[in-house]
Structure formats: structure tokens, C-alpha cells
mmCIF file of C-alpha atoms in Angstrom:
data_model
loop_
_atom_site.group_PDB
_atom_site.id
_atom_site.type_symbol
_atom_site.label_atom_id
_atom_site.label_comp_id
_atom_site.label_asym_id
_atom_site.label_seq_id
_atom_site.Cartn_x
_atom_site.Cartn_y
_atom_site.Cartn_z
ATOM 1 C CA UNK A 9 195.406 220.359 145.465
ATOM 2 C CA UNK A 10 191.652 218.683 145.263
ATOM 3 C CA UNK A 11 191.003 221.307 142.561
ATOM 4 C CA UNK A 12 193.852 220.394 140.523
ATOM 5 C CA UNK A 13 193.453 216.688 140.648
ATOM 6 C CA UNK A 14 189.665 217.267 139.608
ATOM 7 C CA UNK A 15 190.666 219.575 136.652
ATOM 8 C CA UNK A 16 193.237 216.945 135.653
ATOM 9 C CA UNK A 17 190.542 214.121 135.774
ATOM 10 C CA UNK A 18 188.167 215.966 133.600
ATOM 11 C CA UNK A 19 190.839 216.701 131.001
ATOM 12 C CA UNK A 20 192.056 213.180 131.249
ATOM 13 C CA UNK A 21 188.172 212.031 130.313
ATOM 14 C CA UNK A 22 187.903 214.156 127.638
ATOM 15 C CA UNK A 23 191.131 213.333 125.898
ATOM 16 C CA UNK A 24 190.273 209.577 126.140
ATOM 17 C CA UNK A 25 187.322 209.951 123.870
ATOM 18 C CA UNK A 26 187.547 207.987 120.684
ATOM 19 C CA UNK A 27 189.256 209.902 117.672
ATOM 20 C CA UNK A 28 187.400 210.622 114.422
ATOM 21 C CA UNK A 29 188.785 209.770 110.977
ATOM 22 C CA UNK A 30 188.481 212.382 108.238
ATOM 23 C CA UNK A 31 184.743 212.700 107.087
ATOM 24 C CA UNK A 32 184.087 211.611 103.687
ATOM 25 C CA UNK A 33 181.841 214.401 102.166
ATOM 26 C CA UNK A 34 180.876 213.762 98.730
ATOM 27 C CA UNK A 35 181.150 217.260 96.686
ATOM 28 C CA UNK A 36 182.865 218.954 99.704
ATOM 29 C CA UNK A 37 186.100 219.360 101.612
ATOM 30 C CA UNK A 38 187.274 220.074 105.360
ATOM 31 C CA UNK A 39 189.723 222.436 106.725
ATOM 32 C CA UNK A 40 192.234 221.525 108.311
ATOM 33 C CA UNK A 41 192.605 218.280 106.357
ATOM 34 C CA UNK A 42 194.151 215.467 108.507
ATOM 35 C CA UNK A 43 193.418 211.767 108.590
ATOM 36 C CA UNK A 44 192.351 211.577 112.168
ATOM 37 C CA UNK A 45 191.090 214.205 114.735
ATOM 38 C CA UNK A 46 190.987 214.065 118.210
ATOM 39 C CA UNK A 47 187.933 213.894 120.300
ATOM 40 C CA UNK A 48 186.152 217.272 120.939
ATOM 41 C CA UNK A 49 187.867 218.709 117.659
ATOM 42 C CA UNK A 50 186.021 221.103 115.900
ATOM 43 C CA UNK A 51 186.298 221.221 111.938
ATOM 44 C CA UNK A 52 185.087 223.754 109.278
ATOM 45 C CA UNK A 53 183.837 222.106 106.046
ATOM 46 C CA UNK A 54 182.388 223.631 102.899
ATOM 47 C CA UNK A 55 180.849 222.310 99.329
ATOM 48 C CA UNK A 56 182.504 222.315 95.929
ATOM 49 C CA UNK A 57 181.054 224.574 92.965
ATOM 50 C CA UNK A 58 177.509 223.901 91.935
ATOM 51 C CA UNK A 59 176.933 222.139 95.487
ATOM 52 C CA UNK A 60 175.565 223.513 98.816
ATOM 53 C CA UNK A 61 175.335 222.247 102.480
ATOM 54 C CA UNK A 62 171.711 220.970 103.618
ATOM 55 C CA UNK A 63 171.951 224.015 106.173
ATOM 56 C CA UNK A 64 171.858 226.160 102.875
ATOM 57 C CA UNK A 65 175.146 228.100 104.140
ATOM 58 C CA UNK A 66 178.334 228.261 102.348
ATOM 59 C CA UNK A 67 180.290 226.465 105.233
ATOM 60 C CA UNK A 68 179.341 224.583 108.439
ATOM 61 C CA UNK A 69 181.108 223.253 111.436
ATOM 62 C CA UNK A 70 181.369 219.836 112.779
ATOM 63 C CA UNK A 71 182.351 218.315 116.173
ATOM 64 C CA UNK A 72 184.279 215.026 116.940
ATOM 65 C CA UNK A 73 182.153 213.353 119.684
ATOM 66 C CA UNK A 74 183.677 210.168 120.555
ATOM 67 C CA UNK A 75 184.304 208.832 117.221
ATOM 68 C CA UNK A 76 181.267 210.454 115.354
ATOM 69 C CA UNK A 77 180.983 213.552 113.554
ATOM 70 C CA UNK A 78 178.069 215.667 114.644
ATOM 71 C CA UNK A 79 176.003 216.725 112.645
ATOM 72 C CA UNK A 80 176.262 214.590 109.699
ATOM 73 C CA UNK A 81 178.011 216.892 106.754
ATOM 74 C CA UNK A 82 176.266 216.485 103.697
ATOM 75 C CA UNK A 83 176.722 218.506 100.181
ATOM 76 C CA UNK A 84 174.061 218.147 97.804
ATOM 77 C CA UNK A 85 173.236 220.075 94.436
ATOM 78 C CA UNK A 86 172.477 223.560 94.680
ATOM 79 C CA UNK A 87 169.201 222.801 92.244
ATOM 80 C CA UNK A 88 168.174 220.405 95.272
ATOM 81 C CA UNK A 89 165.279 221.712 97.790
ATOM 82 C CA UNK A 90 165.774 221.471 101.601
ATOM 83 C CA UNK A 91 162.446 220.585 103.441
ATOM 84 C CA UNK A 92 163.206 222.912 106.574
ATOM 85 C CA UNK A 93 162.002 225.889 104.045
ATOM 86 C CA UNK A 94 158.345 224.522 104.457
ATOM 87 C CA UNK A 95 157.089 225.774 107.666
ATOM 88 C CA UNK A 96 154.981 224.145 109.953
ATOM 89 C CA UNK A 97 154.955 220.976 107.888
ATOM 90 C CA UNK A 98 156.968 217.533 107.744
ATOM 91 C CA UNK A 99 158.053 215.942 104.409
ATOM 92 C CA UNK A 100 156.872 212.340 103.635
ATOM 93 C CA UNK A 101 159.190 210.567 103.377
ATOM 94 C CA UNK A 102 161.798 212.459 105.424
ATOM 95 C CA UNK A 103 164.828 213.091 103.695
ATOM 96 C CA UNK A 104 167.836 215.524 103.928
ATOM 97 C CA UNK A 105 167.083 217.070 100.610
ATOM 98 C CA UNK A 106 164.976 216.513 97.525
ATOM 99 C CA UNK A 107 166.131 216.565 93.911
ATOM 100 C CA UNK A 108 164.995 219.130 91.261
ATOM 101 C CA UNK A 109 161.302 218.632 89.785
ATOM 102 C CA UNK A 110 160.659 216.207 92.723
ATOM 103 C CA UNK A 111 157.079 216.271 93.815
ATOM 104 C CA UNK A 112 156.762 215.784 97.711
ATOM 105 C CA UNK A 113 154.082 215.646 99.952
ATOM 106 C CA UNK A 114 154.206 217.768 103.119
ATOM 107 C CA UNK A 115 152.089 217.020 106.036
ATOM 108 C CA UNK A 116 151.149 219.704 108.293
ATOM 109 C CA UNK A 117 152.012 219.838 111.929
ATOM 110 C CA UNK A 118 149.050 219.500 114.500
ATOM 111 C CA UNK A 119 146.575 222.292 114.506
ATOM 112 C CA UNK A 120 147.957 223.166 111.016
ATOM 113 C CA UNK A 121 146.086 222.979 107.724
ATOM 114 C CA UNK A 122 146.435 223.900 104.258
ATOM 115 C CA UNK A 123 143.359 224.897 102.536
ATOM 116 C CA UNK A 124 141.470 222.770 104.992
ATOM 117 C CA UNK A 125 143.615 219.746 104.276
ATOM 118 C CA UNK A 126 146.401 218.329 106.421
ATOM 119 C CA UNK A 127 148.790 217.615 103.545
ATOM 120 C CA UNK A 128 149.949 219.370 100.389
ATOM 121 C CA UNK A 129 151.833 218.367 97.152
ATOM 122 C CA UNK A 130 154.786 220.713 96.751
ATOM 123 C CA UNK A 131 157.238 220.616 93.675
ATOM 124 C CA UNK A 132 161.020 221.409 93.545
ATOM 125 C CA UNK A 133 161.812 223.764 91.166
ATOM 126 C CA UNK A 134 165.546 224.539 90.839
ATOM 127 C CA UNK A 135 166.262 224.766 94.466
ATOM 128 C CA UNK A 136 163.053 226.593 95.618
ATOM 129 C CA UNK A 137 159.687 225.028 96.224
ATOM 130 C CA UNK A 138 156.700 225.882 94.188
ATOM 131 C CA UNK A 139 153.527 225.484 96.299
ATOM 132 C CA UNK A 140 149.790 226.493 95.995
ATOM 133 C CA UNK A 141 148.969 226.691 99.517
ATOM 134 C CA UNK A 142 150.687 227.050 102.981
ATOM 135 C CA UNK A 143 150.169 225.143 106.468
ATOM 136 C CA UNK A 144 148.327 227.654 108.694
ATOM 137 C CA UNK A 145 147.016 227.567 111.994
ATOM 138 C CA UNK A 146 143.623 225.904 111.673
ATOM 139 C CA UNK A 147 140.872 228.312 113.203
ATOM 140 C CA UNK A 148 139.599 225.130 115.448
ATOM 141 C CA UNK A 149 143.034 224.843 117.062
ATOM 142 C CA UNK A 150 143.703 226.078 120.988
ATOM 143 C CA UNK A 151 146.766 227.487 122.443
ATOM 144 C CA UNK A 152 148.129 225.652 125.320
ATOM 145 C CA UNK A 153 146.098 225.667 128.440
ATOM 146 C CA UNK A 154 146.347 228.585 131.013
ATOM 147 C CA UNK A 155 148.932 227.689 133.744
ATOM 148 C CA UNK A 156 147.602 226.194 136.929
ATOM 149 C CA UNK A 157 149.478 226.694 140.155
ATOM 150 C CA UNK A 158 151.034 223.576 141.864
ATOM 151 C CA UNK A 159 149.854 221.452 138.511
ATOM 152 C CA UNK A 160 151.365 220.008 135.457
ATOM 153 C CA UNK A 161 150.061 218.484 132.332
ATOM 154 C CA UNK A 162 150.874 215.029 131.513
ATOM 155 C CA UNK A 163 151.837 215.316 128.025
ATOM 156 C CA UNK A 164 154.819 217.244 126.411
ATOM 157 C CA UNK A 165 154.519 220.845 125.937
ATOM 158 C CA UNK A 166 153.312 222.086 122.325
ATOM 159 C CA UNK A 167 152.211 225.707 121.016
ATOM 160 C CA UNK A 168 149.312 224.227 119.244
ATOM 161 C CA UNK A 169 146.576 221.625 120.248
ATOM 162 C CA UNK A 170 144.221 220.445 117.517
ATOM 163 C CA UNK A 171 140.535 220.243 117.937
ATOM 164 C CA UNK A 172 139.489 217.269 119.946
ATOM 165 C CA UNK A 173 142.886 217.139 121.870
ATOM 166 C CA UNK A 174 142.559 216.030 125.474
ATOM 167 C CA UNK A 175 145.120 217.081 128.569
ATOM 168 C CA UNK A 176 145.073 215.646 131.785
ATOM 169 C CA UNK A 177 146.019 217.762 134.700
ATOM 170 C CA UNK A 178 147.864 216.297 137.759
ATOM 171 C CA UNK A 179 148.776 218.130 141.102
ATOM 172 C CA UNK A 180 152.361 217.875 142.798
ATOM 173 C CA UNK A 181 152.687 216.081 146.204
ATOM 174 C CA UNK A 182 150.755 217.363 149.167
ATOM 175 C CA UNK A 183 148.127 219.096 146.845
ATOM 176 C CA UNK A 184 144.436 217.956 145.491
ATOM 177 C CA UNK A 185 142.946 218.177 142.213
ATOM 178 C CA UNK A 186 139.710 220.120 142.424
ATOM 179 C CA UNK A 187 137.606 220.102 139.276
ATOM 180 C CA UNK A 188 137.733 217.847 136.015
ATOM 181 C CA UNK A 189 141.110 216.531 135.681
ATOM 182 C CA UNK A 190 140.822 216.301 131.880
ATOM 183 C CA UNK A 191 140.141 219.232 129.230
ATOM 184 C CA UNK A 192 139.453 219.041 125.478
ATOM 185 C CA UNK A 193 140.186 221.271 122.841
ATOM 186 C CA UNK A 194 136.773 222.100 121.295
ATOM 187 C CA UNK A 195 136.787 224.824 118.180
ATOM 188 C CA UNK A 196 139.667 226.838 119.806
ATOM 189 C CA UNK A 197 138.321 226.522 123.176
ATOM 190 C CA UNK A 198 139.091 224.241 126.375
ATOM 191 C CA UNK A 199 136.298 222.604 127.503
ATOM 192 C CA UNK A 200 136.363 222.760 131.157
ATOM 193 C CA UNK A 201 137.024 225.627 133.348
ATOM 194 C CA UNK A 202 140.621 225.984 135.161
ATOM 195 C CA UNK A 203 141.029 223.263 137.918
ATOM 196 C CA UNK A 204 142.629 224.225 141.191
ATOM 197 C CA UNK A 205 145.465 222.491 142.983
ATOM 198 C CA UNK A 206 144.203 222.765 146.509
ATOM 199 C CA UNK A 207 146.747 222.092 149.763
ATOM 200 C CA UNK A 208 145.885 218.899 151.164
ATOM 201 C CA UNK A 209 145.073 219.019 154.817
ATOM 202 C CA UNK A 210 145.034 215.527 156.982
ATOM 203 C CA UNK A 211 142.149 215.300 159.332
ATOM 204 C CA UNK A 212 142.529 212.568 162.017
ATOM 205 C CA UNK A 213 139.416 210.887 162.628
ATOM 206 C CA UNK A 214 138.628 208.673 165.925
ATOM 207 C CA UNK A 215 138.920 204.856 165.157
ATOM 208 C CA UNK A 216 135.306 203.593 164.368
ATOM 209 C CA UNK A 217 134.130 207.230 163.891
ATOM 210 C CA UNK A 218 130.787 207.265 162.069
ATOM 211 C CA UNK A 219 132.032 209.887 159.838
ATOM 212 C CA UNK A 220 135.079 208.148 158.806
ATOM 213 C CA UNK A 221 135.008 206.349 155.340
ATOM 214 C CA UNK A 222 137.497 204.793 152.841
ATOM 215 C CA UNK A 223 138.243 206.914 149.993
ATOM 216 C CA UNK A 224 137.514 206.017 146.471
ATOM 217 C CA UNK A 225 139.848 206.120 143.233
ATOM 218 C CA UNK A 226 139.202 206.069 139.684
ATOM 219 C CA UNK A 227 141.002 203.763 137.303
ATOM 220 C CA UNK A 228 144.093 205.994 137.294
ATOM 221 C CA UNK A 229 144.228 206.464 141.133
ATOM 222 C CA UNK A 230 143.035 209.783 141.296
ATOM 223 C CA UNK A 231 140.967 210.286 144.549
ATOM 224 C CA UNK A 232 137.352 210.672 144.219
ATOM 225 C CA UNK A 233 136.094 210.735 147.883
ATOM 226 C CA UNK A 234 136.745 209.957 151.246
ATOM 227 C CA UNK A 235 139.922 210.078 153.278
ATOM 228 C CA UNK A 236 143.405 210.636 151.543
ATOM 229 C CA UNK A 237 145.229 208.251 153.619
ATOM 230 C CA UNK A 238 147.872 206.788 151.336
ATOM 231 C CA UNK A 239 148.337 203.755 153.478
ATOM 232 C CA UNK A 240 144.827 202.436 152.819
ATOM 233 C CA UNK A 241 145.277 199.091 151.160
ATOM 234 C CA UNK A 242 142.039 199.855 148.782
ATOM 235 C CA UNK A 243 144.207 202.279 146.888
ATOM 236 C CA UNK A 244 145.728 200.772 143.735
ATOM 237 C CA UNK A 245 149.507 200.841 144.206
ATOM 238 C CA UNK A 246 150.633 203.043 140.996
ATOM 239 C CA UNK A 247 154.305 202.446 140.724
ATOM 240 C CA UNK A 248 157.497 203.592 138.550
ATOM 241 C CA UNK A 249 156.786 202.285 135.220
ATOM 242 C CA UNK A 250 160.091 199.978 135.695
ATOM 243 C CA UNK A 251 158.379 198.203 138.422
ATOM 244 C CA UNK A 252 156.413 196.446 135.575
ATOM 245 C CA UNK A 253 158.443 193.780 133.932
ATOM 246 C CA UNK A 254 158.539 194.486 130.253
ATOM 247 C CA UNK A 255 157.458 197.412 128.554
ATOM 248 C CA UNK A 256 153.978 197.270 126.587
ATOM 249 C CA UNK A 257 154.141 197.082 122.870
ATOM 250 C CA UNK A 258 151.483 198.791 120.686
ATOM 251 C CA UNK A 259 151.574 197.945 116.815
ATOM 252 C CA UNK A 260 152.365 200.663 114.723
ATOM 253 C CA UNK A 261 153.284 202.960 117.540
ATOM 254 C CA UNK A 262 155.609 203.271 120.617
ATOM 255 C CA UNK A 263 155.539 204.372 124.183
ATOM 256 C CA UNK A 264 157.496 207.477 125.755
ATOM 257 C CA UNK A 265 158.316 207.659 129.379
ATOM 258 C CA UNK A 266 157.168 210.819 130.997
ATOM 259 C CA UNK A 267 155.993 212.310 134.402
ATOM 260 C CA UNK A 268 159.067 211.214 136.170
ATOM 261 C CA UNK A 269 158.300 207.664 135.058
ATOM 262 C CA UNK A 270 155.228 207.347 136.380
ATOM 263 C CA UNK A 271 153.656 206.937 133.301
ATOM 264 C CA UNK A 272 154.029 206.083 129.660
ATOM 265 C CA UNK A 273 152.683 208.540 126.871
ATOM 266 C CA UNK A 274 151.501 206.468 123.807
ATOM 267 C CA UNK A 275 152.435 207.871 120.300
ATOM 268 C CA UNK A 276 151.323 206.341 117.003
ATOM 269 C CA UNK A 277 153.330 206.542 113.636
ATOM 270 C CA UNK A 278 152.271 209.372 111.094
ATOM 271 C CA UNK A 279 148.820 209.102 109.823
ATOM 272 C CA UNK A 280 147.779 206.605 112.597
ATOM 273 C CA UNK A 281 145.209 207.608 115.166
ATOM 274 C CA UNK A 282 145.313 206.675 118.593
ATOM 275 C CA UNK A 283 142.132 205.285 120.355
ATOM 276 C CA UNK A 284 141.923 204.525 124.060
ATOM 277 C CA UNK A 285 144.124 206.148 126.885
ATOM 278 C CA UNK A 286 146.952 208.287 126.056
ATOM 279 C CA UNK A 287 148.602 207.266 129.062
ATOM 280 C CA UNK A 288 149.657 204.137 130.705
ATOM 281 C CA UNK A 289 150.665 203.324 134.148
ATOM 282 C CA UNK A 290 152.160 200.449 136.212
ATOM 283 C CA UNK A 291 149.220 199.465 138.723
ATOM 284 C CA UNK A 292 149.914 196.990 141.219
ATOM 285 C CA UNK A 293 152.562 195.339 138.859
ATOM 286 C CA UNK A 294 150.226 195.257 135.707
ATOM 287 C CA UNK A 295 149.807 197.598 133.108
ATOM 288 C CA UNK A 296 146.745 199.656 132.871
ATOM 289 C CA UNK A 297 144.512 199.449 129.641
ATOM 290 C CA UNK A 298 146.501 200.007 126.593
ATOM 291 C CA UNK A 299 145.416 202.044 123.564
ATOM 292 C CA UNK A 300 145.371 200.854 119.559
ATOM 293 C CA UNK A 301 146.693 202.941 116.663
ATOM 294 C CA UNK A 302 143.930 202.669 114.182
ATOM 295 C CA UNK A 303 145.505 202.591 110.516
ATOM 296 C CA UNK A 304 144.899 205.523 107.995
ATOM 297 C CA UNK A 305 143.607 204.756 104.313
ATOM 298 C CA UNK A 306 145.179 205.498 101.209
ATOM 299 C CA UNK A 307 142.806 206.816 98.511
ATOM 300 C CA UNK A 308 142.301 204.961 95.322
ATOM 301 C CA UNK A 309 143.093 207.787 92.916
ATOM 302 C CA UNK A 310 141.570 205.946 89.724
ATOM 303 C CA UNK A 311 138.146 207.620 89.772
ATOM 304 C CA UNK A 312 139.305 210.824 91.641
ATOM 305 C CA UNK A 313 140.601 213.995 90.250
ATOM 306 C CA UNK A 314 144.230 214.672 90.664
ATOM 307 C CA UNK A 315 145.828 217.296 93.285
ATOM 308 C CA UNK A 316 143.838 215.937 95.854
ATOM 309 C CA UNK A 317 144.243 213.940 99.334
ATOM 310 C CA UNK A 318 146.041 211.023 99.285
ATOM 311 C CA UNK A 319 145.287 209.745 102.760
ATOM 312 C CA UNK A 320 142.244 209.670 105.449
ATOM 313 C CA UNK A 321 142.754 209.526 109.269
ATOM 314 C CA UNK A 322 140.720 206.653 110.846
ATOM 315 C CA UNK A 323 137.283 208.197 111.349
ATOM 316 C CA UNK A 324 137.579 210.731 109.014
ATOM 317 C CA UNK A 325 135.051 211.389 106.192
ATOM 318 C CA UNK A 326 135.525 213.457 103.250
ATOM 319 C CA UNK A 327 134.058 214.270 99.858
ATOM 320 C CA UNK A 328 135.912 214.569 96.410
ATOM 321 C CA UNK A 329 135.335 215.336 92.972
ATOM 322 C CA UNK A 330 134.909 212.485 90.528
ATOM 323 C CA UNK A 331 137.010 212.216 87.216
ATOM 324 C CA UNK A 332 133.618 211.999 85.285
ATOM 325 C CA UNK A 333 131.955 214.499 87.425
ATOM 326 C CA UNK A 334 129.895 214.406 90.636
ATOM 327 C CA UNK A 335 131.106 213.478 94.168
ATOM 328 C CA UNK A 336 132.332 210.571 96.117
ATOM 329 C CA UNK A 337 132.085 210.252 99.636
ATOM 330 C CA UNK A 338 134.803 208.471 101.555
ATOM 331 C CA UNK A 339 135.248 207.419 105.099
ATOM 332 C CA UNK A 340 138.238 205.704 106.697
ATOM 333 C CA UNK A 341 137.770 202.694 108.977
ATOM 334 C CA UNK A 342 141.111 201.362 110.446
ATOM 335 C CA UNK A 343 142.702 201.263 107.114
ATOM 336 C CA UNK A 344 139.604 200.226 105.152
ATOM 337 C CA UNK A 345 138.174 203.327 102.811
ATOM 338 C CA UNK A 346 134.597 203.026 102.414
ATOM 339 C CA UNK A 347 133.167 204.635 99.142
ATOM 340 C CA UNK A 348 129.988 206.176 98.014
ATOM 341 C CA UNK A 349 129.619 207.436 94.447
ATOM 342 C CA UNK A 350 131.593 207.508 91.493
ATOM 343 C CA UNK A 351 130.731 204.188 90.327
ATOM 344 C CA UNK A 352 132.597 202.383 93.574
#
């Protein structure tokens, strides 16, 4: 009887979801046609002649999810280009498709470059992309660090890490980290040897013993020496991020909760460079040191040859051909490009 009641409850919950109106698809149609569709209904759609879906299939499937269709159905001219067809890159600005003859800047994903550059200009020509380069893995990039038993890395998993990327390790409860807690990708190799997470053994010392000493901690609360007594009042109280009142803000960036809610990961908008700690924690009710997002530089093309880079990342230096011959050296400093040469 319990099982029947539970099944009935599940069915009623599904049925109670908000229904969807017939999706309006410019240049397309749905089957079966109706004015409304109940929650959880699956629906097929296709595009009219000389049109195509943004999936580049000749039909697609939609799901009514509590009043909204997923995914959003789109039909575009067959001469449009779809950004997903460019591997290892993201278009700027992002769109579902780009019209014929559009010139679009694609930014290579982290750890990839196109002829030594982080971006490339691509042209849409009658539904196909025309490009002179591809985003290929940079020789200085690293694979993910080798797995460490009883440990994790305090940032989302990724297949490729750029030269200069740093990761931090943490051990699970009951284990102590031995070795450097961080490692940096340097020209395809991780800087530090593999760490170990060693089972922690509590050793009781007689009160007042000459050998007893208090542990010391770094700014993130990782033990640097002494005993591991977590009741020691000298240890910073690192708590769940929601214990700090309001989330911190970072201009041109955002924070993402990670590590089970014990830290916030800082991320910057496209082209902005993160400087400072990549992770923020709630320590004794206060936020630890916050990072900043340094602005990129939009290059002045008036004196430069065409088909060159449009942006430099903060701290980056590069050289370019001048329109009238010679070279110009450019350095980006927090949104301000510093030029040397070409009459600047």
C-alpha cells in the first residue's frame, strides 16, 4: 500500500508542473501541433526550407519543463555558421549562430593557442568557417596533476592547464599533507614533486611537558608544525562560507562556491587576469584576502598591420609589425597599453 501511495504522489507531482504554450519558432514548426502541452511533454521540431537548427540536424527534440521549453528551439538560415564547429575555442561575443560573411573573433580555451596567439579571426562563408589557423594545445601546457590518494585539488577539473597555472591540494579529514601544498605548471611540467596525505596519529603529551608545543598555521589554516589539536584556540576558525554574512564582490569577476562550501573560487571575466589568491575562505567570521581582476588592453590598430591581435592580457608583452615598416613593442598594464615604436 505504501508503494502505491508513493507512486501516486510522484505522478501527481509530475502532473502538477506548469504546462507550456506552443513554442514560437521563426522559420520552423512542431509536431504534434497544439496550443498547450503538459509538463514533461516531449516535442519534435524542424525548420523550413533554406533553414536549419542550431544543432545542424534537420530535426530536434524539446522538453516542456515547468512552463519552459528546453533547449530553446532556433532555426537559422542555412548560410549561417554555428560556433560549436570551431574546436577548442569560444566566439566573442557569444551567439547561437553568425550570419554569412561575418568576421568573428574566437578565443582559444585555456592551454591552447592559434599560431602562438590566444585568439584568431574567422570568417563565415555560406555556412562554413574559413580560417587560417586552429586552436592547438600549447607546448607549455600541462596535463592534470597525477592523482594523490586521500587528496583533492581545490579547483574544478580541467583537461589542460596553462603555463603559470597553480593548483592547491587538500587532504581529507584524518590525514595530514606532506610536501608543498601547491604546484605550478611550468613549460609542460608541474613544479613540485607529488605530495602525500599521511594518516594523522594523535599523540598525547603530559600537561606541561617540555616537548609539548602549540601548532602554527599559515593564513589558510594549514598546519605548519606542532600538535594537531583542533581545539587549540590559536588556530584560525575556518568555517562554511555561509557563516560570513555577505558574499564578497570582485569587480569584473565572480565567486563560485567549492570544496563542499568551505571556500569560494574567484573567476574573472573573459580577458581579465586574476591577481591574488584564487581561493577565498571565511576565517573567524571575516573573509580572507580578496583577489582583483586586472583589465585587458584593447590595441590601437591605427598604426598596426591588419590581421593581428586585438587584445593583450594584463602583464603581457608582445611585438607587432607597423603599417609603415618596423616593429612596435606593447605592454599591457591593467587596461592601459604602453607602446614603444611606430611613432607612438
